Amino acid sequence: MYLRYAHMFLMEKKVVLITGCSSGIGLGLAVLLASDTCQRFKVYATMRDLSKKERLLECVRNCHVDTFEILQMDVTDQHSVLATIEKIKEQRVDVLVCNAGVGLMGPLECHTYETMKNIFDVNLFGTISTIQAFLPGMKQRKTGRIIISSSVGGLQGIPFNDVYCASKFAVEGLCESLAIVLQHFNIHVSLIECGPVSTNFMNNLHTWDPSDGCLQCVDSDTRSLYAQYLQHCKTIFQDVAQDTDEILQMYLEAIEAPLPSLRYFTTQFFMPLTKLKLSCAGGSEYVQAMHKFVFSGTKTEEHQ
Ligand code: NAD
C-alpha cells in the first residue's frame, strides 16, 4: 500500500506552464493536470487578468496546494512574460502550453488595422514571446515539451476567418520550423489541431453581425455570403463541436507520449478537406471543395 503511493512523493513533478487559463481549454487543462491522482504535475496556470481567477480557483479547490499556482501573464506584454519566469519556484518549465488565442470573423474589408494587429499580437507574437522566454532553459537542460493550441484553421483556409487563419498558419510555420532544430535538444513541439470546441471562443472572438449595420462598408454579395457562412458555422458548431474534456486527452498524450507527434487532430471531421488540401498541390481543388461545403452544404466524397 505504502509502496503504491511512495512514488507520488519521490517522483519529481513535471512543471507545466499554461497560458490563457481564465476560460476554455486552458482552464480545463489546468484543472485536469492539477487534479492528477498521482500528483505528477505542478501547474502554473497563467492568465492576463487575475480578476478572472475565481472560476479556476473554484474548479481546483480540492486539489493539493503543491500541484497548482495562478500567475498573471499577458502574452502580448514581454515584461509580463519575463517577470513570470522569475516567479517559477522550481526555476524550470518542463512543459510549456501556448494556448492563449483570439478569433476574428467577418469580411476582410471590415477589420481595422488595430483589430487585425491584436490577433497577430496574441496568436503569433504572444506565442513567439512565450517560447522565446522558456526555450533557453529547456535547451540548457536538453529536455522539454512545447504544446500549442493550434487550429484546423492553421492548416486550411476558412472563409471569413482570413486573419485568424493567417495568424494560425504563421504559428504552424513557426512550430514546424522550430521542431526540426529542437530535435537536437530533445525538445518536442506538438500542435493540437482543434476543430470547433464548446468553449467561449465564439463569444470572445471579434466578429461582425450582419444585422447591426456594421457591414455597410461591404457590397451586398459579400454580406449575403457572410450571412450564409454564419449559418453554416452555427450548424457546424451544433453538429460537431467537441467538449473540452474530449480534446484534453490529446494534450495529455502530447505531454506523456515518449515520442510525441508534431500534430494531433482532435477531430476527424475536417480530415477529408485537410487531406485534399495537402494532396492537391495546386490548391484549386481545395478552394472549390471548401466553397461547396460552406455555401452549398456539399460535403467532400469522403465526408459522405
Ligand atoms: P477561450 O476564449 O475560452 O480561451 C482563450 C484564452 O486566451 C482566454 O482565457 C483569454 O483570456 C486568453 N487570452 C486572450 N488574449 C490573451 C493575452 N493577451 N494574454 C493571455 N491570455 C490571453 O477559447 P478556447 O477555445 O479555450 O481557445 C484556446 C485556444 O484554442 C486558442 O488559441 C484558440 O485559437 C484555439 N482554438 C479554439 C477553438 C474553439 O472552437 N474553441 C478551435 C480551434 C482552436
mmCIF file of C-alpha atoms and ligand atoms in Angstrom:
data_model
loop_
_atom_site.group_PDB
_atom_site.id
_atom_site.type_symbol
_atom_site.label_atom_id
_atom_site.label_comp_id
_atom_site.label_asym_id
_atom_site.label_seq_id
_atom_site.Cartn_x
_atom_site.Cartn_y
_atom_site.Cartn_z
ATOM 1 C CA MET A 1 0.000 0.000 0.000
ATOM 2 C CA TYR A 2 2.712 2.453 1.077
ATOM 3 C CA LEU A 3 4.878 1.439 -1.855
ATOM 4 C CA ARG A 4 1.990 2.097 -4.209
ATOM 5 C CA TYR A 5 1.839 5.722 -3.181
ATOM 6 C CA ALA A 6 5.519 6.251 -2.371
ATOM 7 C CA HIS A 7 6.378 7.259 -5.927
ATOM 8 C CA MET A 8 3.927 10.193 -5.667
ATOM 9 C CA PHE A 9 6.253 11.827 -3.176
ATOM 10 C CA LEU A 10 9.584 10.663 -4.556
ATOM 11 C CA MET A 11 8.973 11.434 -8.200
ATOM 12 C CA GLU A 12 9.814 14.965 -9.289
ATOM 13 C CA LYS A 13 6.719 16.728 -10.554
ATOM 14 C CA LYS A 14 6.599 17.835 -14.177
ATOM 15 C CA VAL A 15 6.357 21.615 -14.173
ATOM 16 C CA VAL A 16 3.721 22.733 -16.665
ATOM 17 C CA LEU A 17 3.031 26.365 -17.579
ATOM 18 C CA ILE A 18 -0.183 27.136 -19.476
ATOM 19 C CA THR A 19 -1.209 30.471 -20.998
ATOM 20 C CA GLY A 20 -4.806 31.728 -21.222
ATOM 21 C CA CYS A 21 -6.251 29.819 -18.246
ATOM 22 C CA SER A 22 -9.183 32.051 -17.285
ATOM 23 C CA SER A 23 -11.530 30.055 -19.538
ATOM 24 C CA GLY A 24 -11.974 27.242 -22.048
ATOM 25 C CA ILE A 25 -9.205 24.835 -22.983
ATOM 26 C CA GLY A 26 -6.550 26.492 -20.790
ATOM 27 C CA LEU A 27 -8.770 26.350 -17.711
ATOM 28 C CA GLY A 28 -9.786 22.751 -18.456
ATOM 29 C CA LEU A 29 -6.200 21.593 -18.956
ATOM 30 C CA ALA A 30 -5.005 23.339 -15.788
ATOM 31 C CA VAL A 31 -7.724 21.586 -13.769
ATOM 32 C CA LEU A 32 -7.079 18.187 -15.393
ATOM 33 C CA LEU A 33 -3.356 18.273 -14.623
ATOM 34 C CA ALA A 34 -3.685 19.816 -11.170
ATOM 35 C CA SER A 35 -6.144 17.100 -10.149
ATOM 36 C CA ASP A 36 -3.986 14.207 -11.380
ATOM 37 C CA THR A 37 -4.469 11.451 -8.810
ATOM 38 C CA CYS A 38 -0.737 10.730 -8.656
ATOM 39 C CA GLN A 39 0.095 14.439 -8.362
ATOM 40 C CA ARG A 40 2.580 14.165 -11.191
ATOM 41 C CA PHE A 41 2.294 17.797 -12.243
ATOM 42 C CA LYS A 42 2.938 21.239 -10.831
ATOM 43 C CA VAL A 43 0.758 23.548 -12.880
ATOM 44 C CA TYR A 44 1.402 27.244 -13.342
ATOM 45 C CA ALA A 45 -1.901 28.456 -14.733
ATOM 46 C CA THR A 46 -1.348 31.907 -16.176
ATOM 47 C CA MET A 47 -3.936 34.464 -17.213
ATOM 48 C CA ARG A 48 -3.918 38.044 -18.441
ATOM 49 C CA ASP A 49 -6.425 39.309 -15.908
ATOM 50 C CA LEU A 50 -6.274 37.899 -12.379
ATOM 51 C CA SER A 51 -9.736 39.254 -11.580
ATOM 52 C CA LYS A 52 -10.986 36.300 -13.671
ATOM 53 C CA LYS A 53 -9.332 33.642 -11.492
ATOM 54 C CA GLU A 54 -12.400 32.728 -9.382
ATOM 55 C CA ARG A 55 -13.783 30.108 -11.777
ATOM 56 C CA LEU A 56 -10.461 28.330 -11.967
ATOM 57 C CA LEU A 57 -9.983 28.521 -8.190
ATOM 58 C CA GLU A 58 -13.420 27.013 -7.710
ATOM 59 C CA CYS A 59 -12.531 24.102 -10.047
ATOM 60 C CA VAL A 60 -9.253 23.305 -8.263
ATOM 61 C CA ARG A 61 -10.463 23.787 -4.707
ATOM 62 C CA ASN A 62 -9.997 20.081 -3.908
ATOM 63 C CA CYS A 63 -6.565 19.830 -5.492
ATOM 64 C CA HIS A 64 -3.419 19.603 -3.408
ATOM 65 C CA VAL A 65 -1.810 23.038 -2.984
ATOM 66 C CA ASP A 66 1.528 21.708 -4.264
ATOM 67 C CA THR A 67 0.045 20.989 -7.644
ATOM 68 C CA PHE A 68 -1.217 24.403 -8.544
ATOM 69 C CA GLU A 69 -0.489 28.119 -8.738
ATOM 70 C CA ILE A 70 -2.061 31.004 -10.654
ATOM 71 C CA LEU A 71 0.164 33.712 -12.139
ATOM 72 C CA GLN A 72 -0.599 36.866 -14.095
ATOM 73 C CA MET A 73 0.781 36.816 -17.621
ATOM 74 C CA ASP A 74 -0.255 38.767 -20.691
ATOM 75 C CA VAL A 75 1.369 37.097 -23.700
ATOM 76 C CA THR A 76 1.438 40.397 -25.591
ATOM 77 C CA ASP A 77 3.470 42.085 -22.868
ATOM 78 C CA GLN A 78 7.099 40.937 -22.890
ATOM 79 C CA HIS A 79 7.744 42.353 -19.390
ATOM 80 C CA SER A 80 4.880 40.289 -18.062
ATOM 81 C CA VAL A 81 6.204 37.149 -19.803
ATOM 82 C CA LEU A 82 9.745 37.670 -18.498
ATOM 83 C CA ALA A 83 8.501 38.508 -14.999
ATOM 84 C CA THR A 84 6.675 35.159 -14.947
ATOM 85 C CA ILE A 85 9.952 33.230 -15.307
ATOM 86 C CA GLU A 86 11.163 34.763 -12.055
ATOM 87 C CA LYS A 87 8.060 33.537 -10.242
ATOM 88 C CA ILE A 88 8.538 29.850 -11.116
ATOM 89 C CA LYS A 89 9.779 28.337 -7.861
ATOM 90 C CA GLU A 90 11.270 25.240 -9.486
ATOM 91 C CA GLN A 91 13.181 27.553 -11.850
ATOM 92 C CA ARG A 92 12.283 25.356 -14.776
ATOM 93 C CA VAL A 93 9.349 24.595 -17.036
ATOM 94 C CA ASP A 94 9.186 21.058 -18.431
ATOM 95 C CA VAL A 95 6.027 21.535 -20.482
ATOM 96 C CA LEU A 96 5.024 24.868 -21.972
ATOM 97 C CA VAL A 97 1.464 25.098 -23.285
ATOM 98 C CA CYS A 98 0.884 28.133 -25.525
ATOM 99 C CA ASN A 99 -2.876 28.257 -25.500
ATOM 100 C CA ALA A 100 -3.896 31.946 -25.326
ATOM 101 C CA GLY A 101 -5.659 32.943 -28.512
ATOM 102 C CA VAL A 102 -8.359 35.124 -30.020
ATOM 103 C CA GLY A 103 -10.501 34.790 -33.124
ATOM 104 C CA LEU A 104 -11.664 37.251 -35.733
ATOM 105 C CA MET A 105 -14.514 36.687 -38.148
ATOM 106 C CA GLY A 106 -16.015 38.818 -40.905
ATOM 107 C CA PRO A 107 -15.294 40.255 -44.356
ATOM 108 C CA LEU A 108 -11.671 41.399 -44.597
ATOM 109 C CA GLU A 109 -12.677 44.953 -45.619
ATOM 110 C CA CYS A 110 -14.385 45.493 -42.254
ATOM 111 C CA HIS A 111 -11.410 44.865 -39.983
ATOM 112 C CA THR A 112 -9.403 47.780 -38.701
ATOM 113 C CA TYR A 113 -5.630 47.587 -38.646
ATOM 114 C CA GLU A 114 -5.705 47.656 -34.813
ATOM 115 C CA THR A 115 -8.094 44.690 -34.605
ATOM 116 C CA MET A 116 -6.037 42.615 -37.044
ATOM 117 C CA LYS A 117 -2.803 43.546 -35.288
ATOM 118 C CA ASN A 118 -4.256 42.411 -31.980
ATOM 119 C CA ILE A 119 -4.999 38.961 -33.465
ATOM 120 C CA PHE A 120 -1.380 38.618 -34.568
ATOM 121 C CA ASP A 121 -0.101 40.091 -31.298
ATOM 122 C CA VAL A 122 -1.876 37.424 -29.256
ATOM 123 C CA ASN A 123 -1.875 34.393 -31.548
ATOM 124 C CA LEU A 124 1.524 34.719 -33.210
ATOM 125 C CA PHE A 125 3.767 37.174 -31.363
ATOM 126 C CA GLY A 126 2.344 36.106 -27.987
ATOM 127 C CA THR A 127 3.281 32.523 -28.818
ATOM 128 C CA ILE A 128 6.728 33.571 -30.058
ATOM 129 C CA SER A 129 7.477 35.674 -26.947
ATOM 130 C CA THR A 130 6.384 32.869 -24.640
ATOM 131 C CA ILE A 131 8.513 30.275 -26.441
ATOM 132 C CA GLN A 132 11.488 32.668 -26.581
ATOM 133 C CA ALA A 133 11.274 33.170 -22.832
ATOM 134 C CA PHE A 134 11.252 29.497 -21.858
ATOM 135 C CA LEU A 135 13.324 27.957 -24.658
ATOM 136 C CA PRO A 136 16.823 28.794 -23.328
ATOM 137 C CA GLY A 137 16.102 26.894 -20.083
ATOM 138 C CA MET A 138 14.804 23.881 -21.991
ATOM 139 C CA LYS A 139 17.817 23.917 -24.318
ATOM 140 C CA GLN A 140 20.180 24.119 -21.360
ATOM 141 C CA ARG A 141 18.523 21.119 -19.700
ATOM 142 C CA LYS A 142 18.263 19.311 -23.059
ATOM 143 C CA THR A 143 14.656 18.413 -22.435
ATOM 144 C CA GLY A 144 11.221 19.965 -22.793
ATOM 145 C CA ARG A 145 7.864 19.955 -24.492
ATOM 146 C CA ILE A 146 6.129 22.832 -26.205
ATOM 147 C CA ILE A 147 2.459 22.322 -26.906
ATOM 148 C CA ILE A 148 0.426 24.776 -28.941
ATOM 149 C CA SER A 149 -3.342 25.234 -29.160
ATOM 150 C CA SER A 150 -3.478 25.496 -32.927
ATOM 151 C CA SER A 151 -6.485 25.007 -35.158
ATOM 152 C CA VAL A 152 -7.790 23.328 -38.270
ATOM 153 C CA GLY A 153 -7.761 26.965 -39.424
ATOM 154 C CA GLY A 154 -3.969 26.833 -39.140
ATOM 155 C CA LEU A 155 -3.815 24.215 -41.876
ATOM 156 C CA GLN A 156 -6.533 25.254 -44.276
ATOM 157 C CA GLY A 157 -8.266 28.480 -45.190
ATOM 158 C CA ILE A 158 -11.765 29.053 -43.788
ATOM 159 C CA PRO A 159 -13.985 31.705 -45.351
ATOM 160 C CA PHE A 160 -14.380 34.914 -43.362
ATOM 161 C CA ASN A 161 -11.671 33.765 -40.939
ATOM 162 C CA ASP A 162 -8.883 35.143 -43.153
ATOM 163 C CA VAL A 163 -6.898 36.987 -40.493
ATOM 164 C CA TYR A 164 -7.390 34.339 -37.795
ATOM 165 C CA CYS A 165 -6.254 31.629 -40.247
ATOM 166 C CA ALA A 166 -3.299 33.772 -41.319
ATOM 167 C CA SER A 167 -2.188 34.034 -37.684
ATOM 168 C CA LYS A 168 -2.583 30.279 -37.076
ATOM 169 C CA PHE A 169 -0.864 29.413 -40.408
ATOM 170 C CA ALA A 170 2.027 31.530 -39.153
ATOM 171 C CA VAL A 171 2.055 29.613 -35.866
ATOM 172 C CA GLU A 172 2.153 26.338 -37.831
ATOM 173 C CA GLY A 173 5.155 27.553 -39.855
ATOM 174 C CA LEU A 174 6.873 28.745 -36.718
ATOM 175 C CA CYS A 175 6.434 25.452 -34.891
ATOM 176 C CA GLU A 176 7.189 23.133 -37.802
ATOM 177 C CA SER A 177 10.435 25.030 -38.402
ATOM 178 C CA LEU A 178 11.376 25.073 -34.726
ATOM 179 C CA ALA A 179 10.630 21.357 -34.317
ATOM 180 C CA ILE A 180 13.377 20.468 -36.799
ATOM 181 C CA VAL A 181 16.132 22.225 -34.845
ATOM 182 C CA LEU A 182 14.761 21.396 -31.416
ATOM 183 C CA GLN A 183 15.156 17.661 -32.091
ATOM 184 C CA HIS A 184 18.838 18.213 -31.311
ATOM 185 C CA PHE A 185 17.897 19.397 -27.833
ATOM 186 C CA ASN A 186 15.384 16.636 -27.067
ATOM 187 C CA ILE A 187 12.628 19.265 -27.096
ATOM 188 C CA HIS A 188 9.368 18.162 -28.690
ATOM 189 C CA VAL A 189 6.913 20.555 -30.284
ATOM 190 C CA SER A 190 3.273 19.481 -30.686
ATOM 191 C CA LEU A 191 0.435 21.359 -32.363
ATOM 192 C CA ILE A 192 -3.067 20.455 -31.225
ATOM 193 C CA GLU A 193 -5.264 20.909 -34.291
ATOM 194 C CA CYS A 194 -8.600 21.764 -32.712
ATOM 195 C CA GLY A 195 -11.810 21.784 -34.697
ATOM 196 C CA PRO A 196 -14.785 23.545 -33.112
ATOM 197 C CA VAL A 197 -14.693 23.191 -29.326
ATOM 198 C CA SER A 198 -17.548 24.165 -26.998
ATOM 199 C CA THR A 199 -15.828 27.000 -25.149
ATOM 200 C CA ASN A 200 -16.466 30.724 -25.005
ATOM 201 C CA PHE A 201 -14.173 31.161 -28.007
ATOM 202 C CA MET A 202 -17.059 32.087 -30.313
ATOM 203 C CA ASN A 203 -18.393 34.630 -27.816
ATOM 204 C CA ASN A 204 -14.933 36.057 -27.182
ATOM 205 C CA LEU A 205 -13.967 36.488 -30.818
ATOM 206 C CA HIS A 206 -14.206 39.756 -32.673
ATOM 207 C CA THR A 207 -16.984 39.343 -35.188
ATOM 208 C CA TRP A 208 -19.336 41.297 -37.382
ATOM 209 C CA ASP A 209 -23.042 40.844 -37.057
ATOM 210 C CA PRO A 210 -24.837 41.389 -40.410
ATOM 211 C CA SER A 211 -27.934 42.651 -38.595
ATOM 212 C CA ASP A 212 -26.314 45.559 -36.785
ATOM 213 C CA GLY A 213 -25.485 47.662 -39.806
ATOM 214 C CA CYS A 214 -21.690 47.480 -39.309
ATOM 215 C CA LEU A 215 -21.334 45.749 -42.650
ATOM 216 C CA GLN A 216 -22.487 48.689 -44.745
ATOM 217 C CA CYS A 217 -18.859 49.115 -45.864
ATOM 218 C CA VAL A 218 -19.076 45.902 -47.934
ATOM 219 C CA ASP A 219 -21.043 45.026 -51.054
ATOM 220 C CA SER A 220 -24.324 43.161 -50.820
ATOM 221 C CA ASP A 221 -22.937 39.915 -52.354
ATOM 222 C CA THR A 222 -20.295 39.690 -49.648
ATOM 223 C CA ARG A 223 -22.889 40.479 -46.975
ATOM 224 C CA SER A 224 -25.091 37.692 -48.240
ATOM 225 C CA LEU A 225 -22.192 35.183 -48.405
ATOM 226 C CA TYR A 226 -21.188 36.147 -44.884
ATOM 227 C CA ALA A 227 -24.736 35.596 -43.628
ATOM 228 C CA GLN A 228 -24.641 32.128 -45.261
ATOM 229 C CA TYR A 229 -21.293 31.441 -43.647
ATOM 230 C CA LEU A 230 -22.582 32.385 -40.185
ATOM 231 C CA GLN A 231 -25.465 29.970 -40.645
ATOM 232 C CA HIS A 232 -23.045 27.229 -41.740
ATOM 233 C CA CYS A 233 -20.848 27.989 -38.749
ATOM 234 C CA LYS A 234 -23.787 27.711 -36.367
ATOM 235 C CA THR A 235 -24.731 24.327 -37.832
ATOM 236 C CA ILE A 236 -21.148 23.048 -37.683
ATOM 237 C CA PHE A 237 -20.838 24.101 -34.037
ATOM 238 C CA GLN A 238 -24.162 22.417 -33.243
ATOM 239 C CA ASP A 239 -23.265 19.221 -35.098
ATOM 240 C CA VAL A 240 -19.588 18.611 -34.489
ATOM 241 C CA ALA A 241 -18.284 20.866 -31.693
ATOM 242 C CA GLN A 242 -16.353 18.816 -29.172
ATOM 243 C CA ASP A 243 -16.401 19.069 -25.394
ATOM 244 C CA THR A 244 -13.263 20.429 -23.824
ATOM 245 C CA ASP A 245 -12.777 17.167 -21.871
ATOM 246 C CA GLU A 246 -12.712 15.201 -25.110
ATOM 247 C CA ILE A 247 -9.919 17.218 -26.673
ATOM 248 C CA LEU A 248 -7.855 17.490 -23.477
ATOM 249 C CA GLN A 249 -6.866 13.847 -23.960
ATOM 250 C CA MET A 250 -4.805 14.996 -26.961
ATOM 251 C CA TYR A 251 -2.897 17.463 -24.779
ATOM 252 C CA LEU A 252 -2.294 14.684 -22.251
ATOM 253 C CA GLU A 253 -0.975 12.444 -24.998
ATOM 254 C CA ALA A 254 1.393 15.180 -26.200
ATOM 255 C CA ILE A 255 2.638 15.581 -22.614
ATOM 256 C CA GLU A 256 3.037 11.873 -21.883
ATOM 257 C CA ALA A 257 3.966 10.120 -25.141
ATOM 258 C CA PRO A 258 7.630 9.037 -25.223
ATOM 259 C CA LEU A 259 7.880 10.439 -28.749
ATOM 260 C CA PRO A 260 5.050 12.921 -29.259
ATOM 261 C CA SER A 261 3.779 13.762 -32.740
ATOM 262 C CA LEU A 262 4.146 17.178 -34.315
ATOM 263 C CA ARG A 263 0.386 17.301 -34.937
ATOM 264 C CA TYR A 264 -2.594 15.931 -33.042
ATOM 265 C CA PHE A 265 -6.024 16.193 -34.658
ATOM 266 C CA THR A 266 -8.842 16.457 -32.131
ATOM 267 C CA THR A 267 -11.468 15.542 -34.731
ATOM 268 C CA GLN A 268 -11.553 13.524 -37.939
ATOM 269 C CA PHE A 269 -14.421 15.631 -39.289
ATOM 270 C CA PHE A 270 -12.249 18.031 -41.310
ATOM 271 C CA MET A 271 -9.717 15.382 -42.317
ATOM 272 C CA PRO A 272 -11.087 14.849 -45.865
ATOM 273 C CA LEU A 273 -10.653 18.570 -46.588
ATOM 274 C CA THR A 274 -7.241 18.641 -44.912
ATOM 275 C CA LYS A 275 -6.088 15.644 -46.961
ATOM 276 C CA LEU A 276 -7.462 17.193 -50.151
ATOM 277 C CA LYS A 277 -5.560 20.382 -49.443
ATOM 278 C CA LEU A 278 -2.320 18.522 -48.781
ATOM 279 C CA SER A 279 -2.621 16.121 -51.718
ATOM 280 C CA CYS A 280 -3.513 18.624 -54.470
ATOM 281 C CA ALA A 281 -0.574 20.990 -54.524
ATOM 282 C CA GLY A 282 -2.211 23.396 -56.985
ATOM 283 C CA GLY A 283 -4.800 24.294 -54.361
ATOM 284 C CA SER A 284 -7.826 24.908 -56.621
ATOM 285 C CA GLU A 285 -9.429 21.591 -55.657
ATOM 286 C CA TYR A 286 -9.411 22.640 -52.015
ATOM 287 C CA VAL A 287 -10.815 26.104 -52.776
ATOM 288 C CA GLN A 288 -13.685 24.589 -54.757
ATOM 289 C CA ALA A 289 -14.428 21.843 -52.228
ATOM 290 C CA MET A 290 -14.463 24.306 -49.315
ATOM 291 C CA HIS A 291 -16.696 26.672 -51.262
ATOM 292 C CA LYS A 292 -19.171 23.860 -51.935
ATOM 293 C CA PHE A 293 -19.002 22.651 -48.345
ATOM 294 C CA VAL A 294 -19.770 26.069 -46.853
ATOM 295 C CA PHE A 295 -22.062 27.659 -49.413
ATOM 296 C CA SER A 296 -23.914 24.675 -50.902
ATOM 297 C CA GLY A 297 -23.675 22.280 -47.992
ATOM 298 C CA THR A 298 -21.945 19.739 -50.280
ATOM 299 C CA LYS A 299 -19.517 17.552 -48.420
ATOM 300 C CA THR A 300 -16.399 16.084 -49.998
ATOM 301 C CA GLU A 301 -16.709 12.474 -51.186
ATOM 302 C CA GLU A 302 -15.012 11.134 -48.058
ATOM 303 C CA HIS A 303 -17.423 13.118 -45.860
ATOM 304 C CA GLN A 304 -20.470 11.386 -47.284
HETATM 305 P P1 NAD B 1 -11.311 30.978 -24.882
HETATM 306 O O1 NAD B 1 -11.700 32.283 -25.470
HETATM 307 O O2 NAD B 1 -12.115 30.425 -23.778
HETATM 308 O O3 NAD B 1 -9.786 30.991 -24.388
HETATM 309 C C1 NAD B 1 -8.791 31.840 -24.888
HETATM 310 C C2 NAD B 1 -7.991 32.324 -23.702
HETATM 311 O O4 NAD B 1 -6.901 33.156 -24.159
HETATM 312 C C3 NAD B 1 -8.858 33.191 -22.758
HETATM 313 O O5 NAD B 1 -8.701 32.726 -21.442
HETATM 314 C C4 NAD B 1 -8.273 34.590 -22.928
HETATM 315 O O6 NAD B 1 -8.376 35.375 -21.776
HETATM 316 C C5 NAD B 1 -6.831 34.243 -23.266
HETATM 317 N N1 NAD B 1 -6.118 35.382 -23.830
HETATM 318 C C6 NAD B 1 -6.520 36.200 -24.845
HETATM 319 N N2 NAD B 1 -5.602 37.179 -25.008
HETATM 320 C C7 NAD B 1 -4.615 36.952 -24.090
HETATM 321 C C8 NAD B 1 -3.394 37.589 -23.757
HETATM 322 N N3 NAD B 1 -3.009 38.722 -24.386
HETATM 323 N N4 NAD B 1 -2.619 37.075 -22.769
HETATM 324 C C9 NAD B 1 -3.004 35.963 -22.111
HETATM 325 N N5 NAD B 1 -4.154 35.312 -22.360
HETATM 326 C C10 NAD B 1 -4.946 35.804 -23.341
HETATM 327 O O7 NAD B 1 -11.280 29.946 -26.093
HETATM 328 P P2 NAD B 1 -10.601 28.499 -26.216
HETATM 329 O O8 NAD B 1 -11.466 27.739 -27.126
HETATM 330 O O9 NAD B 1 -10.292 27.926 -24.890
HETATM 331 O O10 NAD B 1 -9.262 28.862 -27.008
HETATM 332 C C11 NAD B 1 -7.994 28.389 -26.612
HETATM 333 C C12 NAD B 1 -7.123 28.197 -27.846
HETATM 334 O O11 NAD B 1 -7.704 27.190 -28.684
HETATM 335 C C13 NAD B 1 -6.970 29.437 -28.727
HETATM 336 O O12 NAD B 1 -5.604 29.556 -29.108
HETATM 337 C C14 NAD B 1 -7.832 29.149 -29.925
HETATM 338 O O13 NAD B 1 -7.357 29.779 -31.101
HETATM 339 C C15 NAD B 1 -7.723 27.639 -30.017
HETATM 340 N N6 NAD B 1 -8.863 27.040 -30.754
HETATM 341 C C16 NAD B 1 -10.144 27.082 -30.253
HETATM 342 C C17 NAD B 1 -11.191 26.552 -30.995
HETATM 343 C C18 NAD B 1 -12.622 26.570 -30.500
HETATM 344 O O14 NAD B 1 -13.535 26.263 -31.293
HETATM 345 N N7 NAD B 1 -12.884 26.853 -29.246
HETATM 346 C C19 NAD B 1 -10.941 25.981 -32.241
HETATM 347 C C20 NAD B 1 -9.636 25.953 -32.732
HETATM 348 C C21 NAD B 1 -8.604 26.479 -31.967
#
